[in-house]
PDB file of C-alpha atoms in Angstrom:
ATOM      1  CA  MET A  33     -64.868-178.837  96.652  1.00 40.00           C
ATOM      2  CA  PRO A  34     -68.056-178.739  98.350  1.00 44.00           C
ATOM      3  CA  SER A  35     -69.974-181.818  99.306  1.00 46.00           C
ATOM      4  CA  GLY A  36     -72.067-183.547  96.522  1.00 54.00           C
ATOM      5  CA  SER A  37     -70.399-181.219  93.857  1.00 68.00           C
ATOM      6  CA  ASN A  38     -70.018-182.510  90.627  1.00 92.00           C
ATOM      7  CA  ARG A  39     -67.917-181.859  87.739  1.00 95.00           C
ATOM      8  CA  ALA A  40     -68.875-181.246  84.346  1.00 97.00           C
ATOM      9  CA  SER A  41     -66.937-180.667  81.047  1.00 97.00           C
ATOM     10  CA  PRO A  42     -68.822-179.633  77.651  1.00 98.00           C
ATOM     11  CA  ALA A  43     -67.916-180.318  74.149  1.00 98.00           C
ATOM     12  CA  SER A  44     -70.042-177.987  72.315  1.00 97.00           C
ATOM     13  CA  VAL A  45     -71.703-174.720  72.566  1.00 97.00           C
ATOM     14  CA  GLU A  46     -75.076-176.720  72.899  1.00 97.00           C
ATOM     15  CA  GLU A  47     -73.732-178.832  75.906  1.00 98.00           C
ATOM     16  CA  ALA A  48     -72.793-175.855  77.571  1.00 98.00           C
ATOM     17  CA  ALA A  49     -76.208-174.400  77.073  1.00 97.00           C
ATOM     18  CA  HIS A  50     -77.925-177.528  78.495  1.00 97.00           C
ATOM     19  CA  LEU A  51     -75.532-177.733  81.311  1.00 97.00           C
ATOM     20  CA  LEU A  52     -76.404-173.878  82.460  1.00 97.00           C
ATOM     21  CA  ARG A  53     -80.327-174.607  81.438  1.00 96.00           C
ATOM     22  CA  GLU A  54     -80.525-177.826  83.791  1.00 96.00           C
ATOM     23  CA  ALA A  55     -78.606-176.084  86.669  1.00 96.00           C
ATOM     24  CA  ALA A  56     -80.703-173.069  86.639  1.00 95.00           C
ATOM     25  CA  ALA A  57     -83.913-175.423  86.468  1.00 95.00           C
ATOM     26  CA  SER A  58     -82.614-177.172  89.349  1.00 95.00           C
ATOM     27  CA  GLY A  59     -81.387-174.496  91.372  1.00 94.00           C
ATOM     28  CA  ALA A  60     -77.712-175.679  91.738  1.00 96.00           C
ATOM     29  CA  SER A  61     -74.515-173.113  91.825  1.00 96.00           C
ATOM     30  CA  VAL A  62     -72.090-173.301  89.133  1.00 97.00           C
ATOM     31  CA  SER A  63     -68.403-172.271  89.206  1.00 96.00           C
ATOM     32  CA  ILE A  64     -66.202-172.210  86.047  1.00 95.00           C
ATOM     33  CA  GLU A  65     -62.897-174.054  86.457  1.00 93.00           C
ATOM     34  CA  GLN A  66     -62.648-173.517  90.288  1.00 91.00           C
ATOM     35  CA  PRO A  67     -64.022-175.256  93.060  1.00 92.00           C
ATOM     36  CA  GLY A  68     -67.069-173.653  94.707  1.00 92.00           C
ATOM     37  CA  GLY A  69     -70.592-174.460  92.806  1.00 94.00           C
ATOM     38  CA  ASP A  70     -72.992-177.328  93.229  1.00 96.00           C
ATOM     39  CA  ILE A  71     -71.400-178.196  89.660  1.00 96.00           C
ATOM     40  CA  VAL A  72     -67.546-177.381  88.748  1.00 97.00           C
ATOM     41  CA  VAL A  73     -67.551-176.733  85.014  1.00 97.00           C
ATOM     42  CA  SER A  74     -64.170-177.512  83.128  1.00 97.00           C
ATOM     43  CA  MET A  75     -64.004-176.070  79.756  1.00 97.00           C
ATOM     44  CA  SER A  76     -61.005-178.347  78.750  1.00 97.00           C
ATOM     45  CA  ARG A  77     -62.843-180.571  76.248  1.00 98.00           C
ATOM     46  CA  MET A  78     -63.727-177.291  74.094  1.00 98.00           C
ATOM     47  CA  ASN A  79     -60.244-176.632  73.029  1.00 98.00           C
ATOM     48  CA  ARG A  80     -60.206-176.069  69.365  1.00 98.00           C
ATOM     49  CA  ILE A  81     -59.082-173.410  67.062  1.00 98.00           C
ATOM     50  CA  LEU A  82     -62.334-172.812  65.588  1.00 98.00           C
ATOM     51  CA  GLU A  83     -61.252-170.292  62.514  1.00 97.00           C
ATOM     52  CA  HIS A  84     -57.972-168.690  61.494  1.00 98.00           C
ATOM     53  CA  GLU A  85     -57.964-165.925  59.022  1.00 96.00           C
ATOM     54  CA  ALA A  86     -54.244-165.072  57.836  1.00 97.00           C
ATOM     55  CA  GLY A  87     -54.503-162.485  55.802  1.00 96.00           C
ATOM     56  CA  ASP A  88     -57.027-160.508  58.304  1.00 96.00           C
ATOM     57  CA  LEU A  89     -55.164-161.215  61.273  1.00 97.00           C
ATOM     58  CA  THR A  90     -57.788-162.708  63.107  1.00 97.00           C
ATOM     59  CA  CYS A  91     -58.877-165.951  64.769  1.00 97.00           C
ATOM     60  CA  VAL A  92     -61.618-167.697  66.547  1.00 97.00           C
ATOM     61  CA  VAL A  93     -60.970-170.172  69.327  1.00 98.00           C
ATOM     62  CA  GLU A  94     -62.507-172.084  72.059  1.00 98.00           C
ATOM     63  CA  PRO A  95     -62.053-170.869  75.856  1.00 98.00           C
ATOM     64  CA  GLY A  96     -60.104-174.457  76.799  1.00 98.00           C
ATOM     65  CA  LEU A  97     -57.334-173.769  74.210  1.00 98.00           C
ATOM     66  CA  ARG A  98     -53.878-173.064  76.282  1.00 98.00           C
ATOM     67  CA  LEU A  99     -52.046-169.938  74.979  1.00 98.00           C
ATOM     68  CA  SER A 100     -48.982-171.756  74.191  1.00 98.00           C
ATOM     69  CA  GLU A 101     -51.102-174.244  71.880  1.00 98.00           C
ATOM     70  CA  LEU A 102     -52.728-171.246  69.817  1.00 98.00           C
ATOM     71  CA  ASN A 103     -49.198-169.527  69.506  1.00 98.00           C
ATOM     72  CA  ALA A 104     -47.572-172.545  68.312  1.00 98.00           C
ATOM     73  CA  LYS A 105     -50.311-172.989  65.655  1.00 98.00           C
ATOM     74  CA  LEU A 106     -49.817-169.266  64.483  1.00 98.00           C
ATOM     75  CA  ALA A 107     -46.295-169.120  64.539  1.00 98.00           C
ATOM     76  CA  GLN A 108     -46.634-171.544  61.404  1.00 98.00           C
ATOM     77  CA  HIS A 109     -48.061-168.384  59.811  1.00 98.00           C
ATOM     78  CA  GLU A 110     -45.605-166.195  61.407  1.00 98.00           C
ATOM     79  CA  GLN A 111     -48.139-164.624  63.743  1.00 98.00           C
ATOM     80  CA  MET A 112     -49.026-164.510  67.623  1.00 98.00           C
ATOM     81  CA  LEU A 113     -51.202-163.522  69.945  1.00 98.00           C
ATOM     82  CA  PRO A 114     -49.293-161.352  71.841  1.00 98.00           C
ATOM     83  CA  LEU A 115     -50.489-161.985  75.529  1.00 98.00           C
ATOM     84  CA  ASP A 116     -47.920-162.927  77.843  1.00 97.00           C
ATOM     85  CA  PRO A 117     -48.931-163.429  81.562  1.00 97.00           C
ATOM     86  CA  PRO A 118     -47.697-165.742  83.903  1.00 97.00           C
ATOM     87  CA  GLY A 119     -47.836-169.347  83.456  1.00 96.00           C
ATOM     88  CA  ASP A 120     -49.631-170.872  80.415  1.00 96.00           C
ATOM     89  CA  PRO A 121     -53.493-169.867  80.771  1.00 98.00           C
ATOM     90  CA  THR A 122     -56.228-171.272  78.878  1.00 98.00           C
ATOM     91  CA  LEU A 123     -57.636-168.657  76.656  1.00 98.00           C
ATOM     92  CA  GLY A 124     -60.773-168.305  78.549  1.00 98.00           C
ATOM     93  CA  ALA A 125     -58.632-167.685  81.788  1.00 97.00           C
ATOM     94  CA  CYS A 126     -57.454-165.047  79.750  1.00 98.00           C
ATOM     95  CA  ILE A 127     -60.891-163.678  79.133  1.00 98.00           C
ATOM     96  CA  GLY A 128     -62.121-164.382  82.603  1.00 96.00           C
ATOM     97  CA  GLY A 129     -59.322-162.524  84.478  1.00 95.00           C
ATOM     98  CA  ALA A 130     -58.182-159.616  81.759  1.00 95.00           C
ATOM     99  CA  LEU A 131     -54.684-161.320  81.741  1.00 96.00           C
ATOM    100  CA  SER A 132     -51.863-159.539  80.261  1.00 96.00           C
ATOM    101  CA  GLY A 133     -47.844-159.582  80.919  1.00 97.00           C
ATOM    102  CA  PRO A 134     -44.982-157.607  79.969  1.00 97.00           C
ATOM    103  CA  ARG A 135     -46.328-156.691  76.336  1.00 97.00           C
ATOM    104  CA  ARG A 136     -48.975-155.319  77.643  1.00 96.00           C
ATOM    105  CA  HIS A 137     -46.832-151.923  77.060  1.00 95.00           C
ATOM    106  CA  ARG A 138     -46.993-152.260  73.168  1.00 95.00           C
ATOM    107  CA  PHE A 139     -49.952-154.536  72.752  1.00 96.00           C
ATOM    108  CA  GLY A 140     -52.292-153.820  75.574  1.00 95.00           C
ATOM    109  CA  SER A 141     -54.230-156.616  77.705  1.00 95.00           C
ATOM    110  CA  THR A 142     -56.504-159.668  76.738  1.00 97.00           C
ATOM    111  CA  ARG A 143     -59.666-156.765  76.905  1.00 95.00           C
ATOM    112  CA  ASP A 144     -57.685-155.016  73.759  1.00 96.00           C
ATOM    113  CA  LEU A 145     -57.292-158.001  71.751  1.00 97.00           C
ATOM    114  CA  LEU A 146     -60.434-159.447  72.240  1.00 97.00           C
ATOM    115  CA  LEU A 147     -63.024-158.869  69.308  1.00 95.00           C
ATOM    116  CA  GLY A 148     -65.895-160.699  70.176  1.00 94.00           C
ATOM    117  CA  VAL A 149     -67.406-163.702  72.003  1.00 95.00           C
ATOM    118  CA  THR A 150     -70.128-166.088  72.035  1.00 95.00           C
ATOM    119  CA  VAL A 151     -71.408-166.842  75.513  1.00 96.00           C
ATOM    120  CA  VAL A 152     -73.907-168.780  77.043  1.00 96.00           C
ATOM    121  CA  LEU A 153     -76.046-167.002  79.846  1.00 95.00           C
ATOM    122  CA  THR A 154     -77.547-168.474  82.813  1.00 95.00           C
ATOM    123  CA  ASP A 155     -80.664-169.641  81.548  1.00 95.00           C
ATOM    124  CA  GLY A 156     -79.032-171.255  78.412  1.00 96.00           C
ATOM    125  CA  THR A 157     -79.383-168.856  76.129  1.00 95.00           C
ATOM    126  CA  VAL A 158     -76.726-168.172  73.660  1.00 95.00           C
ATOM    127  CA  ALA A 159     -75.244-164.466  72.478  1.00 93.00           C
ATOM    128  CA  SER A 160     -72.750-163.478  70.311  1.00 91.00           C
ATOM    129  CA  SER A 161     -71.285-159.792  70.573  1.00 86.00           C
ATOM    130  CA  GLY A 162     -68.523-158.166  67.950  1.00 75.00           C
ATOM    131  CA  GLY A 163     -66.930-160.199  65.655  1.00 67.00           C
ATOM    132  CA  LYS A 164     -63.735-161.506  63.891  1.00 60.00           C
ATOM    133  CA  VAL A 165     -62.717-158.069  61.816  1.00 47.00           C
ATOM    134  CA  VAL A 166     -60.898-155.423  63.784  1.00 44.00           C
ATOM    135  CA  LYS A 167     -63.784-152.708  63.049  1.00 43.00           C
ATOM    136  CA  ASN A 168     -66.969-154.146  64.156  1.00 44.00           C
ATOM    137  CA  VAL A 169     -69.811-151.956  65.497  1.00 43.00           C
ATOM    138  CA  ALA A 170     -72.648-155.010  65.653  1.00 49.00           C
ATOM    139  CA  GLY A 171     -74.793-155.475  69.116  1.00 52.00           C
ATOM    140  CA  TYR A 172     -73.678-154.463  72.356  1.00 64.00           C
ATOM    141  CA  ASP A 173     -70.036-155.224  73.330  1.00 82.00           C
ATOM    142  CA  LEU A 174     -70.460-158.068  75.656  1.00 86.00           C
ATOM    143  CA  ALA A 175     -66.599-159.123  74.648  1.00 90.00           C
ATOM    144  CA  LYS A 176     -65.433-155.945  76.770  1.00 91.00           C
ATOM    145  CA  LEU A 177     -68.257-156.569  79.506  1.00 93.00           C
ATOM    146  CA  PHE A 178     -66.903-160.371  79.934  1.00 95.00           C
ATOM    147  CA  CYS A 179     -63.178-159.694  80.122  1.00 95.00           C
ATOM    148  CA  GLY A 180     -62.370-159.668  83.743  1.00 93.00           C
ATOM    149  CA  SER A 181     -65.922-160.879  85.002  1.00 94.00           C
ATOM    150  CA  ARG A 182     -64.233-164.009  86.322  1.00 93.00           C
ATOM    151  CA  GLY A 183     -66.958-166.241  85.335  1.00 93.00           C
ATOM    152  CA  THR A 184     -69.505-164.036  87.425  1.00 94.00           C
ATOM    153  CA  LEU A 185     -71.571-163.147  83.927  1.00 95.00           C
ATOM    154  CA  GLY A 186     -72.132-166.106  82.121  1.00 96.00           C
ATOM    155  CA  LEU A 187     -69.908-168.861  80.267  1.00 97.00           C
ATOM    156  CA  VAL A 188     -67.684-167.657  77.334  1.00 97.00           C
ATOM    157  CA  VAL A 189     -67.740-170.624  74.863  1.00 97.00           C
ATOM    158  CA  ARG A 190     -66.051-168.962  71.771  1.00 97.00           C
ATOM    159  CA  ALA A 191     -63.570-165.983  71.261  1.00 97.00           C
ATOM    160  CA  ALA A 192     -62.522-163.971  68.562  1.00 97.00           C
ATOM    161  CA  PHE A 193     -58.815-162.171  68.813  1.00 97.00           C
ATOM    162  CA  ARG A 194     -56.781-159.578  66.938  1.00 97.00           C
ATOM    163  CA  LEU A 195     -53.165-161.182  66.028  1.00 98.00           C
ATOM    164  CA  HIS A 196     -49.760-159.488  65.243  1.00 98.00           C
ATOM    165  CA  PRO A 197     -46.756-160.741  62.779  1.00 98.00           C
ATOM    166  CA  ILE A 198     -44.011-162.161  64.885  1.00 98.00           C
ATOM    167  CA  PRO A 199     -41.178-159.445  64.675  1.00 97.00           C
ATOM    168  CA  ALA A 200     -38.140-160.422  62.794  1.00 97.00           C
ATOM    169  CA  ALA A 201     -35.927-159.320  65.635  1.00 97.00           C
ATOM    170  CA  ALA A 202     -36.506-158.882  69.530  1.00 97.00           C
ATOM    171  CA  ARG A 203     -33.656-157.885  72.025  1.00 97.00           C
ATOM    172  CA  THR A 204     -33.993-157.608  75.895  1.00 98.00           C
ATOM    173  CA  LEU A 205     -32.194-154.598  77.819  1.00 97.00           C
ATOM    174  CA  VAL A 206     -31.778-154.342  81.661  1.00 98.00           C
ATOM    175  CA  VAL A 207     -31.091-150.612  83.068  1.00 97.00           C
ATOM    176  CA  ASN A 208     -29.455-151.028  86.724  1.00 96.00           C
ATOM    177  CA  LEU A 209     -30.906-148.810  88.990  1.00 95.00           C
ATOM    178  CA  ASP A 210     -29.332-147.297  92.399  1.00 91.00           C
ATOM    179  CA  ASP A 211     -32.257-145.387  93.823  1.00 95.00           C
ATOM    180  CA  ALA A 212     -35.964-144.822  93.726  1.00 96.00           C
ATOM    181  CA  GLY A 213     -35.502-141.443  91.962  1.00 96.00           C
ATOM    182  CA  THR A 214     -33.428-142.972  89.542  1.00 95.00           C
ATOM    183  CA  ALA A 215     -36.219-145.489  88.904  1.00 96.00           C
ATOM    184  CA  ALA A 216     -39.000-142.871  88.695  1.00 95.00           C
ATOM    185  CA  ARG A 217     -36.641-140.855  86.044  1.00 94.00           C
ATOM    186  CA  LEU A 218     -35.835-143.430  83.721  1.00 94.00           C
ATOM    187  CA  GLY A 219     -39.338-145.385  84.065  1.00 92.00           C
ATOM    188  CA  GLN A 220     -41.128-142.104  83.142  1.00 90.00           C
ATOM    189  CA  ALA A 221     -38.692-141.513  80.156  1.00 91.00           C
ATOM    190  CA  CYS A 222     -39.561-144.633  78.810  1.00 90.00           C
ATOM    191  CA  LEU A 223     -43.087-143.524  78.330  1.00 87.00           C
ATOM    192  CA  ARG A 224     -42.540-140.351  76.510  1.00 82.00           C
ATOM    193  CA  GLY A 225     -42.404-141.669  72.949  1.00 66.00           C
ATOM    194  CA  HIS A 226     -38.793-141.877  72.441  1.00 78.00           C
ATOM    195  CA  PHE A 227     -38.544-145.563  72.356  1.00 85.00           C
ATOM    196  CA  ALA A 228     -40.577-148.139  70.433  1.00 89.00           C
ATOM    197  CA  LEU A 229     -40.803-150.707  73.397  1.00 95.00           C
ATOM    198  CA  SER A 230     -42.688-153.682  73.355  1.00 97.00           C
ATOM    199  CA  ALA A 231     -42.433-153.935  77.237  1.00 97.00           C
ATOM    200  CA  ALA A 232     -41.047-152.020  80.097  1.00 97.00           C
ATOM    201  CA  ASP A 233     -41.265-153.554  83.500  1.00 98.00           C
ATOM    202  CA  LEU A 234     -39.439-152.030  86.596  1.00 97.00           C
ATOM    203  CA  LEU A 235     -38.221-154.914  88.939  1.00 97.00           C
ATOM    204  CA  TRP A 236     -37.671-153.140  92.311  1.00 97.00           C
ATOM    205  CA  PRO A 237     -35.494-152.875  93.707  1.00 96.00           C
ATOM    206  CA  GLY A 238     -32.367-152.682  91.119  1.00 91.00           C
ATOM    207  CA  ARG A 239     -33.396-153.065  87.350  1.00 96.00           C
ATOM    208  CA  LEU A 240     -35.505-151.601  84.315  1.00 97.00           C
ATOM    209  CA  ALA A 241     -36.331-154.325  82.209  1.00 98.00           C
ATOM    210  CA  LEU A 242     -36.996-153.362  78.239  1.00 97.00           C
ATOM    211  CA  LEU A 243     -38.186-155.476  75.125  1.00 98.00           C
ATOM    212  CA  LEU A 244     -37.650-154.166  71.710  1.00 97.00           C
ATOM    213  CA  GLU A 245     -39.186-155.742  69.108  1.00 97.00           C
ATOM    214  CA  GLY A 246     -39.085-154.904  65.195  1.00 96.00           C
ATOM    215  CA  SER A 247     -36.930-155.488  62.104  1.00 96.00           C
ATOM    216  CA  GLU A 248     -33.376-156.174  62.529  1.00 97.00           C
ATOM    217  CA  ARG A 249     -32.306-152.712  61.932  1.00 96.00           C
ATOM    218  CA  ALA A 250     -34.815-150.949  63.734  1.00 95.00           C
ATOM    219  CA  VAL A 251     -34.180-152.824  66.935  1.00 96.00           C
ATOM    220  CA  GLU A 252     -30.410-152.022  66.456  1.00 96.00           C
ATOM    221  CA  ILE A 253     -31.221-148.295  66.443  1.00 95.00           C
ATOM    222  CA  GLN A 254     -33.396-148.526  69.550  1.00 95.00           C
ATOM    223  CA  ALA A 255     -31.074-150.268  71.388  1.00 96.00           C
ATOM    224  CA  GLN A 256     -28.258-148.038  70.678  1.00 95.00           C
ATOM    225  CA  ARG A 257     -30.432-145.174  71.827  1.00 93.00           C
ATOM    226  CA  ALA A 258     -31.457-146.794  74.799  1.00 94.00           C
ATOM    227  CA  GLY A 259     -27.938-147.326  75.436  1.00 94.00           C
ATOM    228  CA  THR A 260     -27.082-143.555  75.151  1.00 93.00           C
ATOM    229  CA  ASP A 261     -30.060-141.776  76.758  1.00 91.00           C
ATOM    230  CA  LEU A 262     -31.006-144.470  79.305  1.00 93.00           C
ATOM    231  CA  GLY A 263     -27.720-146.690  79.949  1.00 94.00           C
ATOM    232  CA  ALA A 264     -29.150-149.539  78.726  1.00 95.00           C
ATOM    233  CA  GLN A 265     -27.126-152.806  78.002  1.00 96.00           C
ATOM    234  CA  THR A 266     -28.320-156.190  76.602  1.00 96.00           C
ATOM    235  CA  ALA A 267     -29.768-158.547  79.250  1.00 96.00           C
ATOM    236  CA  HIS A 268     -27.485-161.970  79.195  1.00 90.00           C
ATOM    237  CA  GLU A 269     -30.738-163.486  81.656  1.00 91.00           C
ATOM    238  CA  PRO A 270     -34.082-163.961  80.912  1.00 95.00           C
ATOM    239  CA  VAL A 271     -35.243-161.057  82.896  1.00 96.00           C
ATOM    240  CA  LEU A 272     -38.652-160.523  81.852  1.00 97.00           C
ATOM    241  CA  ASP A 273     -39.494-164.107  82.705  1.00 96.00           C
ATOM    242  CA  GLU A 274     -38.365-163.143  86.117  1.00 96.00           C
ATOM    243  CA  SER A 275     -40.919-160.482  85.776  1.00 97.00           C
ATOM    244  CA  ARG A 276     -43.544-162.578  84.627  1.00 97.00           C
ATOM    245  CA  GLU A 277     -42.736-165.314  87.502  1.00 97.00           C
ATOM    246  CA  ARG A 278     -42.930-162.334  90.140  1.00 97.00           C
ATOM    247  CA  GLN A 279     -46.007-161.230  88.724  1.00 97.00           C
ATOM    248  CA  GLY A 280     -47.471-164.457  89.290  1.00 96.00           C
ATOM    249  CA  ARG A 281     -46.443-164.972  92.545  1.00 96.00           C
ATOM    250  CA  ALA A 282     -47.565-161.382  93.498  1.00 96.00           C
ATOM    251  CA  ARG A 283     -50.470-161.830  96.127  1.00 94.00           C
ATOM    252  CA  GLY A 284     -51.094-158.003  95.684  1.00 94.00           C
ATOM    253  CA  ARG A 285     -51.539-155.239  92.700  1.00 93.00           C
ATOM    254  CA  THR A 286     -52.366-151.875  92.889  1.00 93.00           C
ATOM    255  CA  ASP A 287     -52.812-148.914  90.711  1.00 92.00           C
ATOM    256  CA  ILE A 288     -49.916-146.301  90.491  1.00 92.00           C
ATOM    257  CA  VAL A 289     -49.674-142.835  89.711  1.00 91.00           C
ATOM    258  CA  LEU A 290     -46.426-142.557  87.964  1.00 89.00           C
ATOM    259  CA  ALA A 291     -45.829-138.793  88.993  1.00 91.00           C
ATOM    260  CA  ASP A 292     -45.714-140.153  92.559  1.00 94.00           C
ATOM    261  CA  LEU A 293     -43.657-143.372  91.788  1.00 95.00           C
ATOM    262  CA  GLU A 294     -40.491-142.133  93.534  1.00 96.00           C
ATOM    263  CA  GLY A 295     -42.220-141.969  96.675  1.00 96.00           C
ATOM    264  CA  TRP A 296     -44.191-144.951  96.358  1.00 95.00           C
ATOM    265  CA  LEU A 297     -41.100-146.874  95.259  1.00 95.00           C
ATOM    266  CA  SER A 298     -39.099-145.517  98.678  1.00 94.00           C
ATOM    267  CA  GLY A 299     -41.870-147.054 100.793  1.00 93.00           C
ATOM    268  CA  VAL A 300     -41.852-150.971  99.475  1.00 94.00           C
ATOM    269  CA  PRO A 301     -39.079-153.290  99.240  1.00 94.00           C
ATOM    270  CA  ASP A 302     -40.075-155.271  96.550  1.00 95.00           C
ATOM    271  CA  ALA A 303     -42.396-155.107  93.217  1.00 97.00           C
ATOM    272  CA  VAL A 304     -43.123-155.224  89.756  1.00 98.00           C
ATOM    273  CA  VAL A 305     -44.052-152.164  88.318  1.00 97.00           C
ATOM    274  CA  ARG A 306     -45.688-152.097  84.706  1.00 97.00           C
ATOM    275  CA  LEU A 307     -45.160-148.773  83.931  1.00 95.00           C
ATOM    276  CA  SER A 308     -47.640-148.001  80.602  1.00 92.00           C
ATOM    277  CA  ALA A 309     -50.432-149.827  82.530  1.00 93.00           C
ATOM    278  CA  GLY A 310     -49.426-147.877  85.772  1.00 94.00           C
ATOM    279  CA  VAL A 311     -49.999-151.113  88.005  1.00 95.00           C
ATOM    280  CA  ALA A 312     -47.789-152.807  90.621  1.00 96.00           C
ATOM    281  CA  TYR A 313     -47.611-156.461  91.836  1.00 96.00           C
ATOM    282  CA  VAL A 314     -46.261-156.761  95.301  1.00 96.00           C
ATOM    283  CA  PRO A 315     -45.438-159.835  97.251  1.00 93.00           C
ATOM    284  CA  SER A 316     -48.151-158.985 100.213  1.00 89.00           C
ATOM    285  CA  ASP A 317     -52.052-158.697 100.187  1.00 84.00           C
ATOM    286  CA  LEU A 318     -53.755-155.554  99.435  1.00 76.00           C
ATOM    287  CA  PRO A 319     -56.861-154.239 100.391  1.00 71.00           C
ATOM    288  CA  ARG A 320     -59.551-153.793  97.999  1.00 63.00           C
ATOM    289  CA  THR A 321     -59.750-150.068  97.228  1.00 64.00           C
ATOM    290  CA  SER A 322     -62.232-149.994  94.537  1.00 72.00           C
ATOM    291  CA  PRO A 323     -65.286-146.957  95.037  1.00 81.00           C
ATOM    292  CA  PRO A 324     -68.416-147.924  96.415  1.00 86.00           C
ATOM    293  CA  GLU A 325     -69.964-146.829  92.958  1.00 87.00           C
ATOM    294  CA  LEU A 326     -68.225-148.936  91.146  1.00 85.00           C
ATOM    295  CA  GLU A 327     -68.728-151.823  93.329  1.00 86.00           C
ATOM    296  CA  ALA A 328     -72.609-151.287  93.172  1.00 90.00           C
ATOM    297  CA  LEU A 329     -72.562-150.648  89.117  1.00 90.00           C
ATOM    298  CA  ARG A 330     -70.746-154.463  89.359  1.00 89.00           C
ATOM    299  CA  GLU A 331     -73.297-155.839  91.434  1.00 91.00           C
ATOM    300  CA  ARG A 332     -76.103-154.492  89.016  1.00 93.00           C
ATOM    301  CA  VAL A 333     -74.352-155.369  86.031  1.00 93.00           C
ATOM    302  CA  ARG A 334     -74.141-159.079  87.611  1.00 93.00           C
ATOM    303  CA  ALA A 335     -77.849-158.950  88.731  1.00 93.00           C
ATOM    304  CA  GLU A 336     -79.082-158.209  85.320  1.00 93.00           C
ATOM    305  CA  PHE A 337     -77.210-161.249  83.730  1.00 94.00           C
ATOM    306  CA  ASP A 338     -77.687-163.791  86.639  1.00 95.00           C
ATOM    307  CA  PRO A 339     -80.838-162.931  88.806  1.00 94.00           C
ATOM    308  CA  ALA A 340     -80.762-166.058  90.680  1.00 93.00           C
ATOM    309  CA  GLY A 341     -77.121-166.046  91.440  1.00 93.00           C
ATOM    310  CA  LEU A 342     -76.522-169.230  89.944  1.00 95.00           C
ATOM    311  CA  LEU A 343     -72.622-168.563  88.885  1.00 96.00           C
ATOM    312  CA  VAL A 344     -70.073-168.443  92.050  1.00 93.00           C
ATOM    313  CA  ALA A 345     -66.861-166.799  91.349  1.00 84.00           C
TER     314      ALA A 345
END
């Protein structure tokens, strides 16, 4: 942590707004959860479930709440927030990093499940966007903009999420793979709509991990079909836990064109490929390849929200 830095942990929206207002007035830099700024902000005291509308399958939470704690409460109502990134991040970390895990195949990433946010801007202004219903067209879509911003646009203090029922049955399957060609062919078969999968991760080299969820009957039918068409067998080990663990250890991430998957796999010794997302996680660092136009747009957006450069990523 830089010399002279201080930690701050607001317990309310008002305290968070006061904190950023004072930081802006003094010219102090601010980083959220991570060392780097003159003031390091922790959201650990803002960790409540503010609302849960079980009938609407929505909830409103504070950013310091951990994903496991939220899902433990939701499970009492047979509901879940179907995010499964590595570790046990807070909801604020899920938003800031646009996190996801194997279940992205069916449910999408944090961005797809986020309905609305309340944020504190760098001058202390409190702004809200979206809402707590699935269909909402009120205001600018700050929720999508802040998702993946890594704390560079403002401070998320509340978030509304879309929930899903906990499935009655679940089964993990595994397909053993001999070569890159087989991996590419079966991976693409998983995306053609013949299987109702919740997850389809390629753990290269060697295995394709699949997750089936739904009613007992539907899972059984899908498992039989996957066995016939793909050679899938019931997994007797937590293969999707391994997928998350390898994702968490990965130092590089890259986009994958599935049509080129065979050739790409032939050139890498180790990877986790999230087929539906078209992304791969690899052990080694990869250079950033964002187009210059995209980087310029990001900087313009950041300058609009934080013209003084208060926030440090």
